[in-house]
Amino acid sequence: MLDTTSLTTAVDRFADRLRAAPQSRLQRGAAAEALALARELSVRTQELEEPGSAPREMPDAGMFAAADQITVAARDLALVLTDPDELAEAVGLVAEAQQRAGV
């Protein structure tokens, strides 16, 4: 089993910062960036679980749910990851999203 602590730690840090961010920061794009990350992580999970199936898009549950959405999506991905390179790529996606979100 692959140790995915690096992914869950990175996402928890990003989610905590989103939860602490003012509404104005979320509205300026931090929530949208988090939703995009959650959707990407969700698609990656679905591709590993159901290869060849059309992925379903994670719905937009609103800016105040973005932190929870990235947390759920990352934990789902962490459960199915088996390749260290895919893990490193996912951790990189989280870091890039957090930087773009400005939190």
PDB file of C-alpha atoms in Angstrom:
ATOM      1  CA  MET A   1       0.000   0.000   0.000  1.00  0.00           C
ATOM      2  CA  LEU A   2       1.289   3.433  -0.998  1.00  0.00           C
ATOM      3  CA  ASP A   3       1.832   6.000   1.770  1.00  0.00           C
ATOM      4  CA  THR A   4      -0.270   8.974   0.647  1.00  0.00           C
ATOM      5  CA  THR A   5       0.389  11.142   3.685  1.00  0.00           C
ATOM      6  CA  SER A   6       2.064  13.773   1.519  1.00  0.00           C
ATOM      7  CA  LEU A   7      -1.159  14.239  -0.456  1.00  0.00           C
ATOM      8  CA  THR A   8      -3.509  14.341   2.501  1.00  0.00           C
ATOM      9  CA  THR A   9      -1.215  16.694   4.418  1.00  0.00           C
ATOM     10  CA  ALA A  10      -0.948  19.102   1.469  1.00  0.00           C
ATOM     11  CA  VAL A  11      -4.715  19.100   0.951  1.00  0.00           C
ATOM     12  CA  ASP A  12      -5.449  19.538   4.646  1.00  0.00           C
ATOM     13  CA  ARG A  13      -3.149  22.563   4.710  1.00  0.00           C
ATOM     14  CA  PHE A  14      -4.843  24.078   1.644  1.00  0.00           C
ATOM     15  CA  ALA A  15      -8.317  23.352   3.038  1.00  0.00           C
ATOM     16  CA  ASP A  16      -7.443  24.960   6.381  1.00  0.00           C
ATOM     17  CA  ARG A  17      -6.262  28.092   4.601  1.00  0.00           C
ATOM     18  CA  LEU A  18      -9.429  28.215   2.534  1.00  0.00           C
ATOM     19  CA  ARG A  19     -11.564  27.917   5.658  1.00  0.00           C
ATOM     20  CA  ALA A  20      -9.650  30.791   7.250  1.00  0.00           C
ATOM     21  CA  ALA A  21      -9.735  32.990   4.148  1.00  0.00           C
ATOM     22  CA  PRO A  22     -12.047  35.979   4.049  1.00  0.00           C
ATOM     23  CA  GLN A  23     -15.089  35.787   1.810  1.00  0.00           C
ATOM     24  CA  SER A  24     -13.583  38.410  -0.493  1.00  0.00           C
ATOM     25  CA  ARG A  25     -10.577  36.169  -1.198  1.00  0.00           C
ATOM     26  CA  LEU A  26     -12.834  33.216  -1.911  1.00  0.00           C
ATOM     27  CA  GLN A  27     -14.872  35.356  -4.308  1.00  0.00           C
ATOM     28  CA  ARG A  28     -11.748  36.608  -6.089  1.00  0.00           C
ATOM     29  CA  GLY A  29     -10.916  33.126  -7.242  1.00  0.00           C
ATOM     30  CA  ALA A  30      -9.640  31.003  -4.361  1.00  0.00           C
ATOM     31  CA  ALA A  31     -12.869  28.993  -4.211  1.00  0.00           C
ATOM     32  CA  ALA A  32     -12.942  28.542  -7.979  1.00  0.00           C
ATOM     33  CA  GLU A  33      -9.347  27.312  -7.916  1.00  0.00           C
ATOM     34  CA  ALA A  34     -10.204  24.845  -5.159  1.00  0.00           C
ATOM     35  CA  LEU A  35     -13.223  23.575  -7.080  1.00  0.00           C
ATOM     36  CA  ALA A  36     -11.092  23.074 -10.189  1.00  0.00           C
ATOM     37  CA  LEU A  37      -8.609  21.077  -8.103  1.00  0.00           C
ATOM     38  CA  ALA A  38     -11.381  18.988  -6.533  1.00  0.00           C
ATOM     39  CA  ARG A  39     -12.766  18.228  -9.976  1.00  0.00           C
ATOM     40  CA  GLU A  40      -9.337  17.220 -11.307  1.00  0.00           C
ATOM     41  CA  LEU A  41      -8.648  14.954  -8.334  1.00  0.00           C
ATOM     42  CA  SER A  42     -12.111  13.445  -8.710  1.00  0.00           C
ATOM     43  CA  VAL A  43     -11.553  12.700 -12.400  1.00  0.00           C
ATOM     44  CA  ARG A  44      -8.221  11.037 -11.609  1.00  0.00           C
ATOM     45  CA  THR A  45      -9.908   8.857  -9.003  1.00  0.00           C
ATOM     46  CA  GLN A  46     -12.663   7.853 -11.398  1.00  0.00           C
ATOM     47  CA  GLU A  47     -10.132   6.996 -14.109  1.00  0.00           C
ATOM     48  CA  LEU A  48      -8.328   4.663 -11.714  1.00  0.00           C
ATOM     49  CA  GLU A  49     -11.511   3.087 -10.370  1.00  0.00           C
ATOM     50  CA  GLU A  50     -13.446   2.833 -13.634  1.00  0.00           C
ATOM     51  CA  PRO A  51     -11.030   2.927 -16.600  1.00  0.00           C
ATOM     52  CA  GLY A  52     -12.756   3.701 -19.865  1.00  0.00           C
ATOM     53  CA  SER A  53     -15.857   5.186 -18.241  1.00  0.00           C
ATOM     54  CA  ALA A  54     -16.859   8.774 -18.776  1.00  0.00           C
ATOM     55  CA  PRO A  55     -16.015  10.724 -15.621  1.00  0.00           C
ATOM     56  CA  ARG A  56     -18.734  12.506 -13.734  1.00  0.00           C
ATOM     57  CA  GLU A  57     -18.146  16.157 -12.830  1.00  0.00           C
ATOM     58  CA  MET A  58     -18.112  17.188  -9.203  1.00  0.00           C
ATOM     59  CA  PRO A  59     -20.862  19.777  -8.722  1.00  0.00           C
ATOM     60  CA  ASP A  60     -20.245  23.325  -7.571  1.00  0.00           C
ATOM     61  CA  ALA A  61     -21.517  23.317  -3.988  1.00  0.00           C
ATOM     62  CA  GLY A  62     -20.624  26.964  -3.400  1.00  0.00           C
ATOM     63  CA  MET A  63     -17.556  28.820  -2.271  1.00  0.00           C
ATOM     64  CA  PHE A  64     -17.887  27.843   1.375  1.00  0.00           C
ATOM     65  CA  ALA A  65     -17.853  24.137   0.490  1.00  0.00           C
ATOM     66  CA  ALA A  66     -14.678  24.278  -1.621  1.00  0.00           C
ATOM     67  CA  ALA A  67     -12.396  23.265   1.257  1.00  0.00           C
ATOM     68  CA  ASP A  68     -14.526  20.225   1.989  1.00  0.00           C
ATOM     69  CA  GLN A  69     -14.684  19.295  -1.685  1.00  0.00           C
ATOM     70  CA  ILE A  70     -10.896  19.216  -2.084  1.00  0.00           C
ATOM     71  CA  THR A  71     -10.581  17.224   1.119  1.00  0.00           C
ATOM     72  CA  VAL A  72     -13.084  14.584  -0.005  1.00  0.00           C
ATOM     73  CA  ALA A  73     -11.649  14.380  -3.529  1.00  0.00           C
ATOM     74  CA  ALA A  74      -8.082  14.015  -2.260  1.00  0.00           C
ATOM     75  CA  ARG A  75      -8.975  11.339   0.261  1.00  0.00           C
ATOM     76  CA  ASP A  76     -10.846   9.392  -2.409  1.00  0.00           C
ATOM     77  CA  LEU A  77      -7.793   9.586  -4.662  1.00  0.00           C
ATOM     78  CA  ALA A  78      -5.471   8.604  -1.821  1.00  0.00           C
ATOM     79  CA  LEU A  79      -7.431   5.375  -1.374  1.00  0.00           C
ATOM     80  CA  VAL A  80      -6.885   4.217  -4.956  1.00  0.00           C
ATOM     81  CA  LEU A  81      -3.378   5.491  -5.743  1.00  0.00           C
ATOM     82  CA  THR A  82      -0.740   2.818  -6.234  1.00  0.00           C
ATOM     83  CA  ASP A  83       1.850   4.649  -8.339  1.00  0.00           C
ATOM     84  CA  PRO A  84       4.370   6.933  -6.566  1.00  0.00           C
ATOM     85  CA  ASP A  85       4.648   9.104  -9.685  1.00  0.00           C
ATOM     86  CA  GLU A  86       0.903   9.708  -9.736  1.00  0.00           C
ATOM     87  CA  LEU A  87       1.073  10.570  -6.040  1.00  0.00           C
ATOM     88  CA  ALA A  88       3.836  13.103  -6.645  1.00  0.00           C
ATOM     89  CA  GLU A  89       1.864  14.605  -9.509  1.00  0.00           C
ATOM     90  CA  ALA A  90      -1.250  14.959  -7.320  1.00  0.00           C
ATOM     91  CA  VAL A  91       0.769  16.645  -4.564  1.00  0.00           C
ATOM     92  CA  GLY A  92       2.148  19.033  -7.182  1.00  0.00           C
ATOM     93  CA  LEU A  93      -1.372  19.842  -8.383  1.00  0.00           C
ATOM     94  CA  VAL A  94      -2.364  20.760  -4.844  1.00  0.00           C
ATOM     95  CA  ALA A  95       0.664  23.027  -4.406  1.00  0.00           C
ATOM     96  CA  GLU A  96       0.040  24.763  -7.722  1.00  0.00           C
ATOM     97  CA  ALA A  97      -3.659  25.278  -6.959  1.00  0.00           C
ATOM     98  CA  GLN A  98      -2.870  26.719  -3.544  1.00  0.00           C
ATOM     99  CA  GLN A  99      -0.367  29.122  -5.062  1.00  0.00           C
ATOM    100  CA  ARG A 100      -2.845  30.261  -7.731  1.00  0.00           C
ATOM    101  CA  ALA A 101      -5.554  30.641  -5.069  1.00  0.00           C
ATOM    102  CA  GLY A 102      -3.322  32.952  -3.074  1.00  0.00           C
ATOM    103  CA  VAL A 103      -4.035  31.416   0.290  1.00  0.00           C
TER     104      VAL A 103
END
